[in-house]
Amino acid sequence: MDLAKLKLKEKEEENEIWLTHYSSKQKILLVGEGDFSFSLCLARAFRSAVNITATSLDTYDELLIKYSDAKANLESLKELGACLVHGVNVGSMISLDPVFDKFYQRIIFNFPHAGFDKKENNLNQIERHKNVVNAFFKNAKFMLRADGEIHVNHKTADPYCRWDLVGLASRHFLDFIECVDFNKCDYPGYNNKRGSGMWCDQPFWLGMCATFKFKFKY
């Protein structure tokens, strides 16, 4: 490698910014965003959102009704260059062109949830949650680069441990890499939200939770 190329490589590496598991150089897809504060946290850390695609199940109008900070967060993300898409169901997202004809290095789903219809230890409720995660894995694997990772942030205490994320992922030829503690303080500005009901803009108790990482089986 000649001197000019070596200096360019060193400059590019110097400009890479990391926040926990995520880099400013990675193509990142976030699904199921609430008030988009997690996406904005990454964008502000990277000082750019040009490599970030952030989506929500809610439509734009629904977001403005549900979350007091949604409008400001979305405007900030747009200014930083993010691709924002609303009304995206994780169970059918691969059908949405052209946004989802890309391959991502990181796909992130923060605290998937099927809604607060029943108590969390209710078997039917657990199955509803598992169906959401299963549908997510089924779609996400088609948008993941060969060397990419799928990350699911999830509670680890009972009854949430009964969702069996590792087992669900294995159905879709995804290998479990590791599980590392999730600490909200590592993501300045992130506000976890309930997302449904009259308290939709309020935080939910996180307790013990972790980032579950998956990759393709080889």
PDB file of C-alpha atoms in Angstrom:
ATOM      1  CA  MET A   1       0.000   0.000   0.000  1.00  0.00           C
ATOM      2  CA  ASP A   2       1.441   3.378  -0.993  1.00  0.00           C
ATOM      3  CA  LEU A   3       1.855   6.230   1.511  1.00  0.00           C
ATOM      4  CA  ALA A   4      -1.155   8.231   0.230  1.00  0.00           C
ATOM      5  CA  LYS A   5      -3.524   5.262   0.588  1.00  0.00           C
ATOM      6  CA  LEU A   6      -2.112   4.448   4.015  1.00  0.00           C
ATOM      7  CA  LYS A   7      -2.723   8.012   5.237  1.00  0.00           C
ATOM      8  CA  LEU A   8      -6.290   7.916   3.843  1.00  0.00           C
ATOM      9  CA  LYS A   9      -6.987   4.624   5.640  1.00  0.00           C
ATOM     10  CA  GLU A  10      -5.647   6.040   8.902  1.00  0.00           C
ATOM     11  CA  LYS A  11      -7.801   9.160   8.512  1.00  0.00           C
ATOM     12  CA  GLU A  12     -10.938   7.067   7.868  1.00  0.00           C
ATOM     13  CA  GLU A  13     -10.241   4.953  10.955  1.00  0.00           C
ATOM     14  CA  GLU A  14      -9.701   8.079  13.060  1.00  0.00           C
ATOM     15  CA  ASN A  15     -13.083   9.417  11.970  1.00  0.00           C
ATOM     16  CA  GLU A  16     -14.949   6.282  13.065  1.00  0.00           C
ATOM     17  CA  ILE A  17     -17.035   6.874  16.200  1.00  0.00           C
ATOM     18  CA  TRP A  18     -18.279   4.076  18.460  1.00  0.00           C
ATOM     19  CA  LEU A  19     -21.119   3.977  20.975  1.00  0.00           C
ATOM     20  CA  THR A  20     -21.176   0.611  22.761  1.00  0.00           C
ATOM     21  CA  HIS A  21     -21.745  -1.970  19.965  1.00  0.00           C
ATOM     22  CA  TYR A  22     -22.413   0.556  17.198  1.00  0.00           C
ATOM     23  CA  SER A  23     -20.181   2.466  14.817  1.00  0.00           C
ATOM     24  CA  SER A  24     -20.727   5.545  12.675  1.00  0.00           C
ATOM     25  CA  LYS A  25     -19.521   3.523   9.684  1.00  0.00           C
ATOM     26  CA  GLN A  26     -22.101   0.745  10.071  1.00  0.00           C
ATOM     27  CA  LYS A  27     -25.334   0.666   8.080  1.00  0.00           C
ATOM     28  CA  ILE A  28     -27.873   0.460  10.908  1.00  0.00           C
ATOM     29  CA  LEU A  29     -31.591  -0.373  10.791  1.00  0.00           C
ATOM     30  CA  LEU A  30     -33.757   0.280  13.856  1.00  0.00           C
ATOM     31  CA  VAL A  31     -37.266  -1.152  14.011  1.00  0.00           C
ATOM     32  CA  GLY A  32     -40.164  -0.605  16.388  1.00  0.00           C
ATOM     33  CA  GLU A  33     -38.950   2.800  17.533  1.00  0.00           C
ATOM     34  CA  GLY A  34     -41.125   4.681  20.030  1.00  0.00           C
ATOM     35  CA  ASP A  35     -40.274   8.375  20.303  1.00  0.00           C
ATOM     36  CA  PHE A  36     -37.087   7.808  18.224  1.00  0.00           C
ATOM     37  CA  SER A  37     -34.863   8.828  21.123  1.00  0.00           C
ATOM     38  CA  PHE A  38     -32.638   5.749  20.742  1.00  0.00           C
ATOM     39  CA  SER A  39     -32.019   6.513  17.064  1.00  0.00           C
ATOM     40  CA  LEU A  40     -31.292  10.128  17.943  1.00  0.00           C
ATOM     41  CA  CYS A  41     -28.876   9.062  20.668  1.00  0.00           C
ATOM     42  CA  LEU A  42     -26.818   7.133  18.090  1.00  0.00           C
ATOM     43  CA  ALA A  43     -27.036   9.965  15.551  1.00  0.00           C
ATOM     44  CA  ARG A  44     -25.826  12.562  18.041  1.00  0.00           C
ATOM     45  CA  ALA A  45     -22.975  10.339  19.163  1.00  0.00           C
ATOM     46  CA  PHE A  46     -21.931   9.818  15.525  1.00  0.00           C
ATOM     47  CA  ARG A  47     -22.623  13.493  14.661  1.00  0.00           C
ATOM     48  CA  SER A  48     -24.451  12.122  11.606  1.00  0.00           C
ATOM     49  CA  ALA A  49     -27.368   9.834  10.773  1.00  0.00           C
ATOM     50  CA  VAL A  50     -26.603   9.186   7.106  1.00  0.00           C
ATOM     51  CA  ASN A  51     -26.079   5.481   7.847  1.00  0.00           C
ATOM     52  CA  ILE A  52     -29.203   5.160  10.007  1.00  0.00           C
ATOM     53  CA  THR A  53     -32.616   3.941   8.870  1.00  0.00           C
ATOM     54  CA  ALA A  54     -35.137   4.259  11.724  1.00  0.00           C
ATOM     55  CA  THR A  55     -38.685   2.910  11.573  1.00  0.00           C
ATOM     56  CA  SER A  56     -41.828   2.785  13.675  1.00  0.00           C
ATOM     57  CA  LEU A  57     -45.005   0.742  13.680  1.00  0.00           C
ATOM     58  CA  ASP A  58     -46.911   3.970  14.348  1.00  0.00           C
ATOM     59  CA  THR A  59     -47.675   6.388  11.550  1.00  0.00           C
ATOM     60  CA  TYR A  60     -46.207   9.880  11.732  1.00  0.00           C
ATOM     61  CA  ASP A  61     -49.507  11.349  12.981  1.00  0.00           C
ATOM     62  CA  GLU A  62     -49.831   8.630  15.622  1.00  0.00           C
ATOM     63  CA  LEU A  63     -46.325   9.365  16.880  1.00  0.00           C
ATOM     64  CA  LEU A  64     -47.134  13.038  17.382  1.00  0.00           C
ATOM     65  CA  ILE A  65     -50.221  12.136  19.404  1.00  0.00           C
ATOM     66  CA  LYS A  66     -48.507   9.500  21.557  1.00  0.00           C
ATOM     67  CA  TYR A  67     -45.076  10.987  22.299  1.00  0.00           C
ATOM     68  CA  SER A  68     -44.373  14.529  23.476  1.00  0.00           C
ATOM     69  CA  ASP A  69     -40.806  14.500  22.114  1.00  0.00           C
ATOM     70  CA  ALA A  70     -41.444  12.665  18.852  1.00  0.00           C
ATOM     71  CA  LYS A  71     -41.691  15.697  16.577  1.00  0.00           C
ATOM     72  CA  ALA A  72     -38.477  17.292  17.853  1.00  0.00           C
ATOM     73  CA  ASN A  73     -36.608  13.975  17.738  1.00  0.00           C
ATOM     74  CA  LEU A  74     -37.720  13.274  14.179  1.00  0.00           C
ATOM     75  CA  GLU A  75     -36.779  16.762  13.014  1.00  0.00           C
ATOM     76  CA  SER A  76     -33.323  16.396  14.561  1.00  0.00           C
ATOM     77  CA  LEU A  77     -32.831  13.003  12.920  1.00  0.00           C
ATOM     78  CA  LYS A  78     -33.873  14.368   9.554  1.00  0.00           C
ATOM     79  CA  GLU A  79     -31.419  17.257   9.886  1.00  0.00           C
ATOM     80  CA  LEU A  80     -28.663  14.741  10.610  1.00  0.00           C
ATOM     81  CA  GLY A  81     -29.510  12.761   7.470  1.00  0.00           C
ATOM     82  CA  ALA A  82     -31.500   9.778   8.764  1.00  0.00           C
ATOM     83  CA  CYS A  83     -33.918   7.788   6.636  1.00  0.00           C
ATOM     84  CA  LEU A  84     -37.227   7.714   8.545  1.00  0.00           C
ATOM     85  CA  VAL A  85     -40.085   5.351   7.709  1.00  0.00           C
ATOM     86  CA  HIS A  86     -43.395   4.997   9.569  1.00  0.00           C
ATOM     87  CA  GLY A  87     -46.160   2.403   9.580  1.00  0.00           C
ATOM     88  CA  VAL A  88     -43.651  -0.443   9.365  1.00  0.00           C
ATOM     89  CA  ASN A  89     -44.703  -3.848  10.679  1.00  0.00           C
ATOM     90  CA  VAL A  90     -41.679  -6.009  11.538  1.00  0.00           C
ATOM     91  CA  GLY A  91     -43.606  -9.030  10.295  1.00  0.00           C
ATOM     92  CA  SER A  92     -43.890  -7.752   6.737  1.00  0.00           C
ATOM     93  CA  MET A  93     -41.111  -5.177   6.399  1.00  0.00           C
ATOM     94  CA  ILE A  94     -39.201  -7.014   3.651  1.00  0.00           C
ATOM     95  CA  SER A  95     -42.040  -6.169   1.263  1.00  0.00           C
ATOM     96  CA  LEU A  96     -41.450  -2.417   1.626  1.00  0.00           C
ATOM     97  CA  ASP A  97     -39.272  -1.241  -1.273  1.00  0.00           C
ATOM     98  CA  PRO A  98     -36.958   0.545  -1.782  1.00  0.00           C
ATOM     99  CA  VAL A  99     -36.044   1.116   1.886  1.00  0.00           C
ATOM    100  CA  PHE A 100     -35.754  -2.567   2.671  1.00  0.00           C
ATOM    101  CA  ASP A 101     -33.875  -3.744  -0.385  1.00  0.00           C
ATOM    102  CA  LYS A 102     -30.656  -2.878   1.446  1.00  0.00           C
ATOM    103  CA  PHE A 103     -28.343  -4.984   3.585  1.00  0.00           C
ATOM    104  CA  TYR A 104     -27.495  -3.789   7.062  1.00  0.00           C
ATOM    105  CA  GLN A 105     -24.570  -4.432   9.403  1.00  0.00           C
ATOM    106  CA  ARG A 106     -26.695  -3.959  12.504  1.00  0.00           C
ATOM    107  CA  ILE A 107     -30.457  -4.457  12.896  1.00  0.00           C
ATOM    108  CA  ILE A 108     -31.786  -3.341  16.280  1.00  0.00           C
ATOM    109  CA  PHE A 109     -35.131  -4.076  17.944  1.00  0.00           C
ATOM    110  CA  ASN A 110     -35.470  -2.427  21.355  1.00  0.00           C
ATOM    111  CA  PHE A 111     -37.738  -4.209  23.826  1.00  0.00           C
ATOM    112  CA  PRO A 112     -40.218  -5.853  21.437  1.00  0.00           C
ATOM    113  CA  HIS A 113     -43.723  -6.030  22.832  1.00  0.00           C
ATOM    114  CA  ALA A 114     -47.155  -7.104  21.594  1.00  0.00           C
ATOM    115  CA  GLY A 115     -49.104  -4.643  23.759  1.00  0.00           C
ATOM    116  CA  PHE A 116     -50.487  -4.557  27.295  1.00  0.00           C
ATOM    117  CA  ASP A 117     -53.611  -6.691  26.814  1.00  0.00           C
ATOM    118  CA  LYS A 118     -52.999  -9.223  29.577  1.00  0.00           C
ATOM    119  CA  LYS A 119     -50.596  -9.773  32.460  1.00  0.00           C
ATOM    120  CA  GLU A 120     -47.059 -10.489  31.325  1.00  0.00           C
ATOM    121  CA  ASN A 121     -47.033 -13.969  32.896  1.00  0.00           C
ATOM    122  CA  ASN A 122     -50.193 -14.981  31.010  1.00  0.00           C
ATOM    123  CA  LEU A 123     -49.322 -17.829  28.620  1.00  0.00           C
ATOM    124  CA  ASN A 124     -51.341 -16.345  25.761  1.00  0.00           C
ATOM    125  CA  GLN A 125     -49.623 -12.997  26.255  1.00  0.00           C
ATOM    126  CA  ILE A 126     -46.207 -14.657  26.189  1.00  0.00           C
ATOM    127  CA  GLU A 127     -47.131 -16.388  22.926  1.00  0.00           C
ATOM    128  CA  ARG A 128     -48.215 -13.062  21.443  1.00  0.00           C
ATOM    129  CA  HIS A 129     -44.850 -11.545  22.323  1.00  0.00           C
ATOM    130  CA  LYS A 130     -43.017 -14.555  20.881  1.00  0.00           C
ATOM    131  CA  ASN A 131     -44.978 -14.258  17.648  1.00  0.00           C
ATOM    132  CA  VAL A 132     -43.790 -10.658  17.231  1.00  0.00           C
ATOM    133  CA  VAL A 133     -40.149 -11.603  17.773  1.00  0.00           C
ATOM    134  CA  ASN A 134     -40.421 -14.655  15.526  1.00  0.00           C
ATOM    135  CA  ALA A 135     -41.870 -12.540  12.704  1.00  0.00           C
ATOM    136  CA  PHE A 136     -39.083 -10.015  13.204  1.00  0.00           C
ATOM    137  CA  PHE A 137     -36.348 -12.649  12.866  1.00  0.00           C
ATOM    138  CA  LYS A 138     -38.080 -14.123   9.824  1.00  0.00           C
ATOM    139  CA  ASN A 139     -37.921 -10.750   8.034  1.00  0.00           C
ATOM    140  CA  ALA A 140     -34.696  -9.293   9.437  1.00  0.00           C
ATOM    141  CA  LYS A 141     -32.512 -12.156   8.213  1.00  0.00           C
ATOM    142  CA  PHE A 142     -33.222 -11.119   4.611  1.00  0.00           C
ATOM    143  CA  MET A 143     -31.871  -7.620   5.275  1.00  0.00           C
ATOM    144  CA  LEU A 144     -28.725  -8.604   7.153  1.00  0.00           C
ATOM    145  CA  ARG A 145     -25.260  -8.521   5.616  1.00  0.00           C
ATOM    146  CA  ALA A 146     -23.288 -11.755   5.717  1.00  0.00           C
ATOM    147  CA  ASP A 147     -21.069 -10.301   8.436  1.00  0.00           C
ATOM    148  CA  GLY A 148     -23.884  -8.408  10.189  1.00  0.00           C
ATOM    149  CA  GLU A 149     -25.595  -8.837  13.536  1.00  0.00           C
ATOM    150  CA  ILE A 150     -29.164  -8.661  14.803  1.00  0.00           C
ATOM    151  CA  HIS A 151     -29.525  -7.124  18.277  1.00  0.00           C
ATOM    152  CA  VAL A 152     -32.598  -7.443  20.490  1.00  0.00           C
ATOM    153  CA  ASN A 153     -32.681  -5.518  23.753  1.00  0.00           C
ATOM    154  CA  HIS A 154     -34.858  -7.445  26.160  1.00  0.00           C
ATOM    155  CA  LYS A 155     -35.664  -7.978  29.826  1.00  0.00           C
ATOM    156  CA  THR A 156     -34.095 -11.094  31.302  1.00  0.00           C
ATOM    157  CA  ALA A 157     -36.121 -11.728  34.485  1.00  0.00           C
ATOM    158  CA  ASP A 158     -39.217 -13.942  34.624  1.00  0.00           C
ATOM    159  CA  PRO A 159     -41.574 -14.008  32.728  1.00  0.00           C
ATOM    160  CA  TYR A 160     -39.588 -12.317  29.934  1.00  0.00           C
ATOM    161  CA  CYS A 161     -36.935 -15.047  29.958  1.00  0.00           C
ATOM    162  CA  ARG A 162     -39.691 -17.440  28.838  1.00  0.00           C
ATOM    163  CA  TRP A 163     -39.831 -15.784  25.426  1.00  0.00           C
ATOM    164  CA  ASP A 164     -36.800 -17.900  24.446  1.00  0.00           C
ATOM    165  CA  LEU A 165     -35.174 -15.461  22.032  1.00  0.00           C
ATOM    166  CA  VAL A 166     -32.337 -17.876  21.292  1.00  0.00           C
ATOM    167  CA  GLY A 167     -34.757 -20.627  20.314  1.00  0.00           C
ATOM    168  CA  LEU A 168     -36.805 -18.297  18.139  1.00  0.00           C
ATOM    169  CA  ALA A 169     -33.694 -17.066  16.327  1.00  0.00           C
ATOM    170  CA  SER A 170     -32.483 -20.607  15.655  1.00  0.00           C
ATOM    171  CA  ARG A 171     -35.678 -21.299  13.674  1.00  0.00           C
ATOM    172  CA  HIS A 172     -34.373 -18.811  11.137  1.00  0.00           C
ATOM    173  CA  PHE A 173     -30.782 -20.059  10.929  1.00  0.00           C
ATOM    174  CA  LEU A 174     -29.482 -17.381  13.270  1.00  0.00           C
ATOM    175  CA  ASP A 175     -26.763 -18.250  15.768  1.00  0.00           C
ATOM    176  CA  PHE A 176     -26.623 -16.759  19.249  1.00  0.00           C
ATOM    177  CA  ILE A 177     -23.383 -14.773  19.714  1.00  0.00           C
ATOM    178  CA  GLU A 178     -23.634 -13.429  23.251  1.00  0.00           C
ATOM    179  CA  CYS A 179     -25.815 -11.640  25.759  1.00  0.00           C
ATOM    180  CA  VAL A 180     -24.422  -8.481  27.377  1.00  0.00           C
ATOM    181  CA  ASP A 181     -25.952  -6.255  30.027  1.00  0.00           C
ATOM    182  CA  PHE A 182     -28.001  -3.358  28.692  1.00  0.00           C
ATOM    183  CA  ASN A 183     -27.489  -0.123  30.619  1.00  0.00           C
ATOM    184  CA  LYS A 184     -29.720   2.788  29.731  1.00  0.00           C
ATOM    185  CA  CYS A 185     -27.070   5.238  30.945  1.00  0.00           C
ATOM    186  CA  ASP A 186     -24.846   4.124  28.053  1.00  0.00           C
ATOM    187  CA  TYR A 187     -27.322   5.795  25.666  1.00  0.00           C
ATOM    188  CA  PRO A 188     -27.688   9.458  26.688  1.00  0.00           C
ATOM    189  CA  GLY A 189     -31.099  10.846  25.828  1.00  0.00           C
ATOM    190  CA  TYR A 190     -32.755   7.459  25.298  1.00  0.00           C
ATOM    191  CA  ASN A 191     -36.239   7.262  26.798  1.00  0.00           C
ATOM    192  CA  ASN A 192     -37.927   3.866  26.829  1.00  0.00           C
ATOM    193  CA  LYS A 193     -41.691   4.242  26.402  1.00  0.00           C
ATOM    194  CA  ARG A 194     -44.690   2.027  27.156  1.00  0.00           C
ATOM    195  CA  GLY A 195     -46.000   2.732  23.659  1.00  0.00           C
ATOM    196  CA  SER A 196     -49.662   1.857  24.149  1.00  0.00           C
ATOM    197  CA  GLY A 197     -52.603   2.769  26.351  1.00  0.00           C
ATOM    198  CA  MET A 198     -53.244   5.995  28.216  1.00  0.00           C
ATOM    199  CA  TRP A 199     -49.690   5.931  29.652  1.00  0.00           C
ATOM    200  CA  CYS A 200     -48.018   5.398  26.276  1.00  0.00           C
ATOM    201  CA  ASP A 201     -45.592   8.315  26.781  1.00  0.00           C
ATOM    202  CA  GLN A 202     -44.451   7.052  30.175  1.00  0.00           C
ATOM    203  CA  PRO A 203     -41.369   4.859  30.729  1.00  0.00           C
ATOM    204  CA  PHE A 204     -41.675   1.209  31.684  1.00  0.00           C
ATOM    205  CA  TRP A 205     -39.541  -0.423  34.377  1.00  0.00           C
ATOM    206  CA  LEU A 206     -36.450  -1.924  32.779  1.00  0.00           C
ATOM    207  CA  GLY A 207     -35.015  -3.957  35.625  1.00  0.00           C
ATOM    208  CA  MET A 208     -32.541  -6.600  34.488  1.00  0.00           C
ATOM    209  CA  CYS A 209     -32.150  -6.482  30.728  1.00  0.00           C
ATOM    210  CA  ALA A 210     -29.593  -7.329  28.092  1.00  0.00           C
ATOM    211  CA  THR A 211     -28.593  -7.022  24.458  1.00  0.00           C
ATOM    212  CA  PHE A 212     -28.987 -10.379  22.715  1.00  0.00           C
ATOM    213  CA  LYS A 213     -26.768 -10.653  19.628  1.00  0.00           C
ATOM    214  CA  PHE A 214     -27.316 -12.989  16.674  1.00  0.00           C
ATOM    215  CA  LYS A 215     -25.584 -13.739  13.383  1.00  0.00           C
ATOM    216  CA  PHE A 216     -26.028 -16.104  10.441  1.00  0.00           C
ATOM    217  CA  LYS A 217     -25.262 -19.768  10.967  1.00  0.00           C
ATOM    218  CA  TYR A 218     -22.411 -21.097   8.825  1.00  0.00           C
TER     219      TYR A 218
END
